[in-house]
mmCIF file of N, CA, C and O in Angstrom:
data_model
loop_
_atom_site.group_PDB
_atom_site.id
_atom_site.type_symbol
_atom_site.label_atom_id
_atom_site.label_comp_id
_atom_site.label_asym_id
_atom_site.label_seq_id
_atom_site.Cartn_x
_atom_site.Cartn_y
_atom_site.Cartn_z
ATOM 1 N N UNK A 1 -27.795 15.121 8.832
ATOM 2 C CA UNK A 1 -26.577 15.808 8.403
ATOM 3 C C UNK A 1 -26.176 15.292 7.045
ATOM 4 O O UNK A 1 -25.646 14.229 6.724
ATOM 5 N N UNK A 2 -26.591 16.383 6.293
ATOM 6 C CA UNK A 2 -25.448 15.382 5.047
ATOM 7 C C UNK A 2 -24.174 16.288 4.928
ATOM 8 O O UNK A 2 -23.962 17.481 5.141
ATOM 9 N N UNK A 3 -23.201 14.938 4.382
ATOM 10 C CA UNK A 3 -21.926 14.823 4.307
ATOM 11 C C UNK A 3 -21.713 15.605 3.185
ATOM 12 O O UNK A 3 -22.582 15.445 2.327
ATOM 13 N N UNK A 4 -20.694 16.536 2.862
ATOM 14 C CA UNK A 4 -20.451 17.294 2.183
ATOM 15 C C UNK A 4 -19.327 16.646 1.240
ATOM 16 O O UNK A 4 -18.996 15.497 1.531
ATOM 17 N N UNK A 5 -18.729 17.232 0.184
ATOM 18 C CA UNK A 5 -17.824 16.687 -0.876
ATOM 19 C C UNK A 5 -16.261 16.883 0.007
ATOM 20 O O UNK A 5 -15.301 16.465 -0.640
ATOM 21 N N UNK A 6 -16.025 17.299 0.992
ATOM 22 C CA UNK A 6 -14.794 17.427 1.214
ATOM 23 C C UNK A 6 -14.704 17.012 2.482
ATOM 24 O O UNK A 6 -13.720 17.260 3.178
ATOM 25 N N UNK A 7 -15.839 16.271 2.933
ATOM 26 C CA UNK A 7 -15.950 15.481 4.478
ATOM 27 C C UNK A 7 -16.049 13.839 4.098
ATOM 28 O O UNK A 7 -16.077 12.975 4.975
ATOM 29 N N UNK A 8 -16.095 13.553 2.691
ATOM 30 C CA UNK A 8 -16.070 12.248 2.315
ATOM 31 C C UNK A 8 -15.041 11.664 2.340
ATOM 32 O O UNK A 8 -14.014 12.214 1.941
ATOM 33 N N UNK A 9 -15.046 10.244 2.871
ATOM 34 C CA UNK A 9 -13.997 9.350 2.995
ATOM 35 C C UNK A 9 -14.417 8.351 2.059
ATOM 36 O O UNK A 9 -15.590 8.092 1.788
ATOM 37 N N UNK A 10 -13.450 7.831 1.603
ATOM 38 C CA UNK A 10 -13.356 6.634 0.756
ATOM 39 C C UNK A 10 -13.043 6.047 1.151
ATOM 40 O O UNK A 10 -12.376 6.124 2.182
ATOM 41 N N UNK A 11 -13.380 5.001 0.489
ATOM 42 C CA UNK A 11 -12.789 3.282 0.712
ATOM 43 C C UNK A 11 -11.277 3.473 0.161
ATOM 44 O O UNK A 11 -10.896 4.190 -0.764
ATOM 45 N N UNK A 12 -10.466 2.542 1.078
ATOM 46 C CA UNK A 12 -9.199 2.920 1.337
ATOM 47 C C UNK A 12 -8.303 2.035 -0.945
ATOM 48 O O UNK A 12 -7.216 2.010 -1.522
ATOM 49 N N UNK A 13 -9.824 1.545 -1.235
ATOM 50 C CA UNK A 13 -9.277 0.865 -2.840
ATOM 51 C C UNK A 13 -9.673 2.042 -3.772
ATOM 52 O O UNK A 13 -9.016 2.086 -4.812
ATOM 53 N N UNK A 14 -10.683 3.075 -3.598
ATOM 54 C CA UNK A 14 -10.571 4.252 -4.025
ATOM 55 C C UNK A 14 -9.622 5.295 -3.850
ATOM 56 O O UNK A 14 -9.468 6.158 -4.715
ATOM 57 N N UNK A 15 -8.919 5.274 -2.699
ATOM 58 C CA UNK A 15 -7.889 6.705 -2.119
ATOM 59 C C UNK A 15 -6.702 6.024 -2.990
ATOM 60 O O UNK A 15 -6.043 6.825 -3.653
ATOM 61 N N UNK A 16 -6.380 4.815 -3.070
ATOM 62 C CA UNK A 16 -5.403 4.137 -3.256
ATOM 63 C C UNK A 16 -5.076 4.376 -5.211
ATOM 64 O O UNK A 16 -3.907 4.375 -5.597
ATOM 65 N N UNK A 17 -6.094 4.535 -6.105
ATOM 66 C CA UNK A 17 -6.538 4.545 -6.381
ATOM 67 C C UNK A 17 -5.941 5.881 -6.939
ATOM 68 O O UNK A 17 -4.980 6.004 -7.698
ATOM 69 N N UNK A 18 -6.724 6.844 -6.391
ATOM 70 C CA UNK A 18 -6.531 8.063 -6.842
ATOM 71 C C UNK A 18 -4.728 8.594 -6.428
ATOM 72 O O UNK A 18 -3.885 9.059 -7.195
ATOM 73 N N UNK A 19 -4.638 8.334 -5.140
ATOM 74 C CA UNK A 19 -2.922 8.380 -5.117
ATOM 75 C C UNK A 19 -2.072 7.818 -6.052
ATOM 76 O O UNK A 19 -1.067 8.529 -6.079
ATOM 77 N N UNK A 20 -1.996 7.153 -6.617
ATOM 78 C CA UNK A 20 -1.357 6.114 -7.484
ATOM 79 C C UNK A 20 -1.345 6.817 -8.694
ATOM 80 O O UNK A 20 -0.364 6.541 -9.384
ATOM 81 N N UNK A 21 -2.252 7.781 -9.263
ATOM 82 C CA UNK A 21 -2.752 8.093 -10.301
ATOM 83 C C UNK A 21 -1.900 9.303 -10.336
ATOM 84 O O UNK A 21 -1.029 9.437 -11.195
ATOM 85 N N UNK A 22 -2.188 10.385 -9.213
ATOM 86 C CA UNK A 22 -1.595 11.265 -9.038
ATOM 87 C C UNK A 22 -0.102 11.425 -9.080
ATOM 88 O O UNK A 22 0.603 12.344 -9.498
ATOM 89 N N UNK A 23 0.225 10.078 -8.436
ATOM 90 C CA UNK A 23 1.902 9.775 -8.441
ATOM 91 C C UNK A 23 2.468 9.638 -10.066
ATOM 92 O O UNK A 23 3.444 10.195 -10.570
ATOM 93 N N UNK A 24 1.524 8.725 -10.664
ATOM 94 C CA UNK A 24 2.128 8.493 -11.980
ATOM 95 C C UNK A 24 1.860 9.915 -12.677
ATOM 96 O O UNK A 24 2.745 10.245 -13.466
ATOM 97 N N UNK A 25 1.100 10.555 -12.567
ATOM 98 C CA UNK A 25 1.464 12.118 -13.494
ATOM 99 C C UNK A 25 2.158 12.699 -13.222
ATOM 100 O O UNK A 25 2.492 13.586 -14.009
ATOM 101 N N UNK A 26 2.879 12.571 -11.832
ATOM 102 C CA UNK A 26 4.196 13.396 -11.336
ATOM 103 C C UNK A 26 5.359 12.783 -12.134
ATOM 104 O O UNK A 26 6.298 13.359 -12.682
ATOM 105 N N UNK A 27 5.048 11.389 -12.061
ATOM 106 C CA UNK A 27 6.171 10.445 -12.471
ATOM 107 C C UNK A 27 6.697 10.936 -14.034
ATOM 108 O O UNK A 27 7.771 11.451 -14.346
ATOM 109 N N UNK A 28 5.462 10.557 -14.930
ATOM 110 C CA UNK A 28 5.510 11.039 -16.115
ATOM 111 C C UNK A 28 6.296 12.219 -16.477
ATOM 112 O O UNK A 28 7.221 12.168 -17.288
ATOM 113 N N UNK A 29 5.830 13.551 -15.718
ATOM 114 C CA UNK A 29 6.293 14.241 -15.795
ATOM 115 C C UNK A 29 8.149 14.569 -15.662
ATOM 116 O O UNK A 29 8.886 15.147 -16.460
ATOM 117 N N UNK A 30 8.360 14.136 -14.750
ATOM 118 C CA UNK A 30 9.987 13.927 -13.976
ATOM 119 C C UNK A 30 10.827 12.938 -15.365
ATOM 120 O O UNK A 30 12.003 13.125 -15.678
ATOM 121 N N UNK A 31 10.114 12.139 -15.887
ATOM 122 C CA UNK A 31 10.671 11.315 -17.050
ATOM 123 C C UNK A 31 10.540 11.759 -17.771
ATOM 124 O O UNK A 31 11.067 11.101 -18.668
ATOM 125 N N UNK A 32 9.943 12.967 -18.321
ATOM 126 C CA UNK A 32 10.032 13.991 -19.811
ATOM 127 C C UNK A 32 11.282 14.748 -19.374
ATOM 128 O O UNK A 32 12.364 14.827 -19.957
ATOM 129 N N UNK A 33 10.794 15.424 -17.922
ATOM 130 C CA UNK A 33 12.242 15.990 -17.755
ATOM 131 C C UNK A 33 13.675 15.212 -17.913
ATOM 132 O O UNK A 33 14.647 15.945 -18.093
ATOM 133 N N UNK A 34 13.830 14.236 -17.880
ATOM 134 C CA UNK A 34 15.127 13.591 -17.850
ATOM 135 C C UNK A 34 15.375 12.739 -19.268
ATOM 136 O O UNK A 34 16.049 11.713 -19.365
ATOM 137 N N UNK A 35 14.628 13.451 -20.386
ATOM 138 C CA UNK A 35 15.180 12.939 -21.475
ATOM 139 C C UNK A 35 16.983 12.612 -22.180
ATOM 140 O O UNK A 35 17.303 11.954 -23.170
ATOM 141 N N UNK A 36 17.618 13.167 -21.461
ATOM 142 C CA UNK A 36 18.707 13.588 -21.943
ATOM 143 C C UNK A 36 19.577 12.774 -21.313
ATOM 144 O O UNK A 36 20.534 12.465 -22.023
ATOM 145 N N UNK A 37 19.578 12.145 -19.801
ATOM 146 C CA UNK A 37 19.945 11.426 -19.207
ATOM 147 C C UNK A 37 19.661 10.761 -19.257
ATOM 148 O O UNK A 37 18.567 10.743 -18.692
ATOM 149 N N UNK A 38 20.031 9.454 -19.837
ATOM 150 C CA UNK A 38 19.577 7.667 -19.279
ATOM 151 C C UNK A 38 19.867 7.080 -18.264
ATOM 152 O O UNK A 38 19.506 5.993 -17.815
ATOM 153 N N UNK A 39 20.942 8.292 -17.694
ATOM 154 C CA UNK A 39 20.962 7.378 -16.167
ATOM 155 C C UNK A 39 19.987 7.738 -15.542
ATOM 156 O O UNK A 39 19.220 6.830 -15.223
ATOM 157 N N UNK A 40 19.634 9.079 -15.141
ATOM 158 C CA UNK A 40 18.784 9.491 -14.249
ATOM 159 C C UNK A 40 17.421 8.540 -14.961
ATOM 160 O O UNK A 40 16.660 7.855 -14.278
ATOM 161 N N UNK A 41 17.332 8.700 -16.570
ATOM 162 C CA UNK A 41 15.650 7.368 -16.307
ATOM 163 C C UNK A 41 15.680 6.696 -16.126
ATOM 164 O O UNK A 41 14.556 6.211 -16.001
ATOM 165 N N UNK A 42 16.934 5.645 -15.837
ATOM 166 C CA UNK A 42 16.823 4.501 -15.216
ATOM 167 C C UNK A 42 16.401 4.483 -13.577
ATOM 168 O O UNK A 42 15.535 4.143 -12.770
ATOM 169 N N UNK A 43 17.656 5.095 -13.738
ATOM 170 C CA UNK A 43 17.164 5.382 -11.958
ATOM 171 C C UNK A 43 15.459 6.126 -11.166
ATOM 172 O O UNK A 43 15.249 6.346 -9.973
ATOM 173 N N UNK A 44 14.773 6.289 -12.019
ATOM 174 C CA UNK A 44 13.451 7.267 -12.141
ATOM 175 C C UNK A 44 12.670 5.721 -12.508
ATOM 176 O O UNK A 44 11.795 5.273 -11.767
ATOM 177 N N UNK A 45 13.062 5.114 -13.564
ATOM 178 C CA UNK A 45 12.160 3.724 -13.869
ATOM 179 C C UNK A 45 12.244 2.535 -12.602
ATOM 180 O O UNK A 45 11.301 1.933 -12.088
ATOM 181 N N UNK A 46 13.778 2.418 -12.282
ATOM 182 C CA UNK A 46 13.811 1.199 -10.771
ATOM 183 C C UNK A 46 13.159 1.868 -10.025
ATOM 184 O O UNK A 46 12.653 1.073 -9.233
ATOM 185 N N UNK A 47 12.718 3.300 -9.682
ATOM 186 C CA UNK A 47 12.704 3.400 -8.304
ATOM 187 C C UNK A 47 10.764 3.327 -8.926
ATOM 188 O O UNK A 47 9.897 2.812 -8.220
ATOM 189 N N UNK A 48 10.462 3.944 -10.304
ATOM 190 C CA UNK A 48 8.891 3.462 -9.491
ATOM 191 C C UNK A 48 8.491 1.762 -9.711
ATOM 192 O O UNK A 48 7.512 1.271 -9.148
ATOM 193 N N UNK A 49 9.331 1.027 -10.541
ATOM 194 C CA UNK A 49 9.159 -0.730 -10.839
ATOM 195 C C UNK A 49 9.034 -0.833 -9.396
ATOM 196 O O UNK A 49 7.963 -1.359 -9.093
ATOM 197 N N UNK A 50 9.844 -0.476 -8.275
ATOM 198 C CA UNK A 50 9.977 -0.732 -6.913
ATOM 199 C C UNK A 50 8.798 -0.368 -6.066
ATOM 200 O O UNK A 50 8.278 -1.123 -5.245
ATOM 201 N N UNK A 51 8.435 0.805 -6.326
ATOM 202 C CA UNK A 51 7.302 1.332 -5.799
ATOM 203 C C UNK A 51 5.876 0.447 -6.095
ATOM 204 O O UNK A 51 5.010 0.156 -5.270
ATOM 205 N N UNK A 52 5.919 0.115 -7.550
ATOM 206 C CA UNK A 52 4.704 -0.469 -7.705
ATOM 207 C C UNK A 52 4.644 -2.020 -7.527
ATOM 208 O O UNK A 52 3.656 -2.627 -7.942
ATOM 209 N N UNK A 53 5.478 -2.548 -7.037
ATOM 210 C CA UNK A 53 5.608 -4.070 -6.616
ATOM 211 C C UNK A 53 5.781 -3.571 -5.195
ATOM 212 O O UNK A 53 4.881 -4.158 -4.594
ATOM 213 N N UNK A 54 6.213 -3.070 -4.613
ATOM 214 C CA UNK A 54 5.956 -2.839 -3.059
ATOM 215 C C UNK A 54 4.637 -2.282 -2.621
ATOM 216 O O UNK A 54 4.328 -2.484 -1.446
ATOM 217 N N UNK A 55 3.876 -1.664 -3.326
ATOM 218 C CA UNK A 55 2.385 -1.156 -3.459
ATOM 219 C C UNK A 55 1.596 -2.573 -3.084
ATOM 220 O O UNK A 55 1.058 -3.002 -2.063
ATOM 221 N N UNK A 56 1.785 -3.037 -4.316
ATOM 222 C CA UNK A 56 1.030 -4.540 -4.555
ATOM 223 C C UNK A 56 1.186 -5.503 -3.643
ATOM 224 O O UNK A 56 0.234 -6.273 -3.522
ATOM 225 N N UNK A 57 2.074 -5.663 -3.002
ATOM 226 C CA UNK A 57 2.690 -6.269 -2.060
ATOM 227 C C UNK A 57 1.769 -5.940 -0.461
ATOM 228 O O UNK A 57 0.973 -6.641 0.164
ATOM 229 N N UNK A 58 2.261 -4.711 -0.232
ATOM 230 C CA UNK A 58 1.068 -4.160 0.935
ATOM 231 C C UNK A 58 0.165 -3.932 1.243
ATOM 232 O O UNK A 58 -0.390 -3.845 2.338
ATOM 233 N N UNK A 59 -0.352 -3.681 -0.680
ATOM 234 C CA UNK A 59 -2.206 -3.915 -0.353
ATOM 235 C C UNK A 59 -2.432 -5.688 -0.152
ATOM 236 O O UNK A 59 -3.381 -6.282 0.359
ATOM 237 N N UNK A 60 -1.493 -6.090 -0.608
ATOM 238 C CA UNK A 60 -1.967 -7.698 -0.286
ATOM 239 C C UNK A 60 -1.645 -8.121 1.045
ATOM 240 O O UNK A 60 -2.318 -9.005 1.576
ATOM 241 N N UNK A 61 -1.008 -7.761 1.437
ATOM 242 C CA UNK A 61 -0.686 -8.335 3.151
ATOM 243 C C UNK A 61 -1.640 -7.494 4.095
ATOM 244 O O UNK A 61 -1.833 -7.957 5.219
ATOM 245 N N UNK A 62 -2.102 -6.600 3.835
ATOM 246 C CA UNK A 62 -3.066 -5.665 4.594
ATOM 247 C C UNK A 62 -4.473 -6.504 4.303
ATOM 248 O O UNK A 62 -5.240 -6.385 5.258
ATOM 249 N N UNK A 63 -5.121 -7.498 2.992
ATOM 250 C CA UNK A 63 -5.748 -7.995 2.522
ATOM 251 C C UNK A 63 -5.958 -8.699 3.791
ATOM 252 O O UNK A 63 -6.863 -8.569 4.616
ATOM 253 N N UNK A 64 -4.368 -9.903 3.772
ATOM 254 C CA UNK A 64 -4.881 -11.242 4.245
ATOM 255 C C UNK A 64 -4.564 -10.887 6.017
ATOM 256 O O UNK A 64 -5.016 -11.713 6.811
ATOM 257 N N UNK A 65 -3.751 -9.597 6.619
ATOM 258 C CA UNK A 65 -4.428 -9.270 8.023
ATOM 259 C C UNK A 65 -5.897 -9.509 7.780
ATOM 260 O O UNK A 65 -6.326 -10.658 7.881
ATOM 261 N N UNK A 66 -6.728 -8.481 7.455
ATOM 262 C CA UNK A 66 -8.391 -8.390 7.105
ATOM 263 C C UNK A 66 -8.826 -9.903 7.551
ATOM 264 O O UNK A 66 -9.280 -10.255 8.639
ATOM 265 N N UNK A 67 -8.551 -10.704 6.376
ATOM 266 C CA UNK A 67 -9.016 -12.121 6.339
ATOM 267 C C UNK A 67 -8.543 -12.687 7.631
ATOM 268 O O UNK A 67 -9.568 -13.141 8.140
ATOM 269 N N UNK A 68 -7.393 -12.941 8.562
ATOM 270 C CA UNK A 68 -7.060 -13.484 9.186
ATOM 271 C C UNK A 68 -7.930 -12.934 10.852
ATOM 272 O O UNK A 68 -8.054 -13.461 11.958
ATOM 273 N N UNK A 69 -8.374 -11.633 10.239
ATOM 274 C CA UNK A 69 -8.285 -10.766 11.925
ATOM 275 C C UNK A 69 -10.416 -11.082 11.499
ATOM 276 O O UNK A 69 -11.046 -11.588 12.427
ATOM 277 N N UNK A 70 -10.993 -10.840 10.548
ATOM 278 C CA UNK A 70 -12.442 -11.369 10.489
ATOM 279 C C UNK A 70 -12.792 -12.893 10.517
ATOM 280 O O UNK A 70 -13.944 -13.205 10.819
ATOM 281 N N UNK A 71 -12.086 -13.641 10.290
ATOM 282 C CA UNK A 71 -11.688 -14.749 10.781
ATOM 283 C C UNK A 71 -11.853 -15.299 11.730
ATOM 284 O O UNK A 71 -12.747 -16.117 11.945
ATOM 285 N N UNK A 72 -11.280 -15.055 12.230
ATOM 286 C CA UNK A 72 -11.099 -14.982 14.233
ATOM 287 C C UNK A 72 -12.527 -14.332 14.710
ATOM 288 O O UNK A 72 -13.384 -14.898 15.389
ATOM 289 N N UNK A 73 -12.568 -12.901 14.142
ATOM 290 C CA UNK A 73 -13.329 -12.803 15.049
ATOM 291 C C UNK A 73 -14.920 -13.008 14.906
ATOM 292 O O UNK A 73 -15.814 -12.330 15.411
ATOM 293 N N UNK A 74 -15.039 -14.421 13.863
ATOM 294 C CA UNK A 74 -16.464 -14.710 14.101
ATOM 295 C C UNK A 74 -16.889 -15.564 15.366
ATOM 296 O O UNK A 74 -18.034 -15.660 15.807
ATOM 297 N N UNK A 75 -15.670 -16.205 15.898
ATOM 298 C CA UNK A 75 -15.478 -16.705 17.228
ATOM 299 C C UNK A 75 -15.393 -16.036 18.400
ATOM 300 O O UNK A 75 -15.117 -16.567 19.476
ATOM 301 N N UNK A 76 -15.681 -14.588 18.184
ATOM 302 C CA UNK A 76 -15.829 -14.167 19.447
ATOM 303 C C UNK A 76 -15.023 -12.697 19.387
ATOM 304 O O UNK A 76 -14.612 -12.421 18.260
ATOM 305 N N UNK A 77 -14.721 -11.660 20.493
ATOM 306 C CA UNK A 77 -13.969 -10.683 20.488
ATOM 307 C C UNK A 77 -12.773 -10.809 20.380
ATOM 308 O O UNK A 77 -12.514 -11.859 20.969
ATOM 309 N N UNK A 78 -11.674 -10.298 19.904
ATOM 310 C CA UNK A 78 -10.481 -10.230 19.601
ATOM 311 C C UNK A 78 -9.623 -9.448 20.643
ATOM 312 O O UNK A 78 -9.700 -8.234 20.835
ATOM 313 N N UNK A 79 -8.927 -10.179 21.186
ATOM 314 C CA UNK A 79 -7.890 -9.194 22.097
ATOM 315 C C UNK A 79 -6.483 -8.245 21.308
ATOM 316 O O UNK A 79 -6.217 -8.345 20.110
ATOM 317 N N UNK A 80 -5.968 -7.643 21.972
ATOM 318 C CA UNK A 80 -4.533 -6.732 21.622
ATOM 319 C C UNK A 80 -4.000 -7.382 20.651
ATOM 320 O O UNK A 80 -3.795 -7.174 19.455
ATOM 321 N N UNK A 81 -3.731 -8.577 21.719
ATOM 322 C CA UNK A 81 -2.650 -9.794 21.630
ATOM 323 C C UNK A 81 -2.794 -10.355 20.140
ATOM 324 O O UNK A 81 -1.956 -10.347 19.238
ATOM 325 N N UNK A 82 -4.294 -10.915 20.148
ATOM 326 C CA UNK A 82 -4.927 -11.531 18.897
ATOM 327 C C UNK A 82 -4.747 -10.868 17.814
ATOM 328 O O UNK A 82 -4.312 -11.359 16.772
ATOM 329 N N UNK A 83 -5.079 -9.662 17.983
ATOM 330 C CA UNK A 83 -4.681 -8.416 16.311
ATOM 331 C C UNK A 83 -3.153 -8.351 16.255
ATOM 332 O O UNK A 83 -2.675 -8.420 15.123
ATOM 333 N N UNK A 84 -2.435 -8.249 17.127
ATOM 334 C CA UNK A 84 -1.284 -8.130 16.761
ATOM 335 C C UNK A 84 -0.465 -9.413 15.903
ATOM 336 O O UNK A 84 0.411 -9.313 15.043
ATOM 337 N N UNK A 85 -1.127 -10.679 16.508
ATOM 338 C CA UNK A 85 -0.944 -12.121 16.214
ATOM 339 C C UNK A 85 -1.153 -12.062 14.464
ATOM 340 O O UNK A 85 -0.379 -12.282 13.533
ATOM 341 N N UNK A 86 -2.864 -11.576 14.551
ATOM 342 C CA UNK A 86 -2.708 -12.037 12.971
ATOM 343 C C UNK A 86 -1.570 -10.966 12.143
ATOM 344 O O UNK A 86 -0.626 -11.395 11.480
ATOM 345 N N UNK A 87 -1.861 -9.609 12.327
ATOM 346 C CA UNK A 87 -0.715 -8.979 11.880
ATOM 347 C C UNK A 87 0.509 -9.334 11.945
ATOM 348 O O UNK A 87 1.222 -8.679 11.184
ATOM 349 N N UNK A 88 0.965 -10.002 12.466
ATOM 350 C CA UNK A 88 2.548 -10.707 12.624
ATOM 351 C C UNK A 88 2.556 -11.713 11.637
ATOM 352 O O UNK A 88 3.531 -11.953 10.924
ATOM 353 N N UNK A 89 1.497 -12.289 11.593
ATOM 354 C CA UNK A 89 1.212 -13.241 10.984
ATOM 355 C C UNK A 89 1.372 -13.652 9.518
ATOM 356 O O UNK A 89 1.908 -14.590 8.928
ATOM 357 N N UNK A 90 0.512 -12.284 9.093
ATOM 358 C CA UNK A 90 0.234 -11.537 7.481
ATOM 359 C C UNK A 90 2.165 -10.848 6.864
ATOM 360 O O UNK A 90 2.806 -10.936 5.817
ATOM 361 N N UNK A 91 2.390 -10.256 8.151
ATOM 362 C CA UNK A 91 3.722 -9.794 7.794
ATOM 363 C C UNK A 91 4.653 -10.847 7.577
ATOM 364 O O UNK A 91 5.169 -10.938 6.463
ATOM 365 N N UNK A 92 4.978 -11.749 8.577
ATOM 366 C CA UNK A 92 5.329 -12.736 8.098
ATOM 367 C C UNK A 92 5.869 -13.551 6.346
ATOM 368 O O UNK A 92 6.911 -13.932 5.812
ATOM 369 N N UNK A 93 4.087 -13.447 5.950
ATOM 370 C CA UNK A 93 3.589 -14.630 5.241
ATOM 371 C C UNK A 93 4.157 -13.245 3.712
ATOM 372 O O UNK A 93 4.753 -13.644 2.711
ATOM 373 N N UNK A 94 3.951 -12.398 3.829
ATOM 374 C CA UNK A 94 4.216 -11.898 2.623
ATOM 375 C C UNK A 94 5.700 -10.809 2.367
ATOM 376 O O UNK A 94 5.864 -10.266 1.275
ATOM 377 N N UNK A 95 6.807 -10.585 3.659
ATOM 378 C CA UNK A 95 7.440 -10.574 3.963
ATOM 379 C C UNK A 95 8.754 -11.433 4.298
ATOM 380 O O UNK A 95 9.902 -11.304 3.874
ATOM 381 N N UNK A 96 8.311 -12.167 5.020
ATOM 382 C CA UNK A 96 9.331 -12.992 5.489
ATOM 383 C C UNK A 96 9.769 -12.664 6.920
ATOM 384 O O UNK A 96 9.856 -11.509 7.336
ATOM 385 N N UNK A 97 10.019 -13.672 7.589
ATOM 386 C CA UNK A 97 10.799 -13.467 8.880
ATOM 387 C C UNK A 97 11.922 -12.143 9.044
ATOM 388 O O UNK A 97 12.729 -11.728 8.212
ATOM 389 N N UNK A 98 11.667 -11.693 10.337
ATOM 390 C CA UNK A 98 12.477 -10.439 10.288
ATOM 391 C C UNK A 98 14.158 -10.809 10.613
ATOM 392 O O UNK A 98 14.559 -11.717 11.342
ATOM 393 N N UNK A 99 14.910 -9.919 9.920
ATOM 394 C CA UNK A 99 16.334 -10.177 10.039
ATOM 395 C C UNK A 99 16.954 -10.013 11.555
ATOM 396 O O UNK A 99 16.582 -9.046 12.219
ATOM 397 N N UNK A 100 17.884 -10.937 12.103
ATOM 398 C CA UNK A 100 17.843 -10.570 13.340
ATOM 399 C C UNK A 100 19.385 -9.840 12.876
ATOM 400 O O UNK A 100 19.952 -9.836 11.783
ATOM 401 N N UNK A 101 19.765 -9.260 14.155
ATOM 402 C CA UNK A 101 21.035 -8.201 14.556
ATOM 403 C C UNK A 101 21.822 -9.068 15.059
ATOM 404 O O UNK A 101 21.389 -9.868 15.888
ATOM 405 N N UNK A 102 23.395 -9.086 14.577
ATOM 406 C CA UNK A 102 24.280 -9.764 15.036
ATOM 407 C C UNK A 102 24.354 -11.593 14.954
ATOM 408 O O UNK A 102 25.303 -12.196 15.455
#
């Protein structure tokens, strides 16, 4: 069977990749439109500064799950429990402890 051009999957640093790309020509665009306003480009500039440090941020904690969960499992099979562990783990470490209520 070969795989056709629109049955291909990428590696999730290629999709990432091309989304990002796509976003910033939208972006671009939306900031020509708002020449006239400096508020609205400010508000158009924080919100993608935000976007692209929260990007960076999640491809890196999704990284060191990877590392933490191949890790483990050269010792053997990995349970529920265990994936969820390192994922808690990763969230944690590049996050921070979750806020509690009350």
């Amino acid at each position: 069977y070969k795989q056709g051009y629109l049955q291909y999957h990428p590696p999730l640093t290629l999709a990432e990749t091309a989304s990002i790309f796509g976003e910033m020509i939208v972006f671009r665009d939306l900031l020509a439109l708002a020449q006239e306003d400096p508020r609205e480009r400010l508000t158009l500039l924080m919100s993608k500064i935000d976007d692209v440090i929260n990007s960076v941020v999640r491809q890196c904690s999704f990284d060191r799950f990877e590392e933490l969960a191949h890790t483990a499992r050269d010792k053997g099979e990995l349970s529920v429990e265990e994936l969820n562990g390192a994922w808690s783990q990763a969230m944690v470490e590049y996050y921070g402890t979750p806020a509690r209520d009350g």
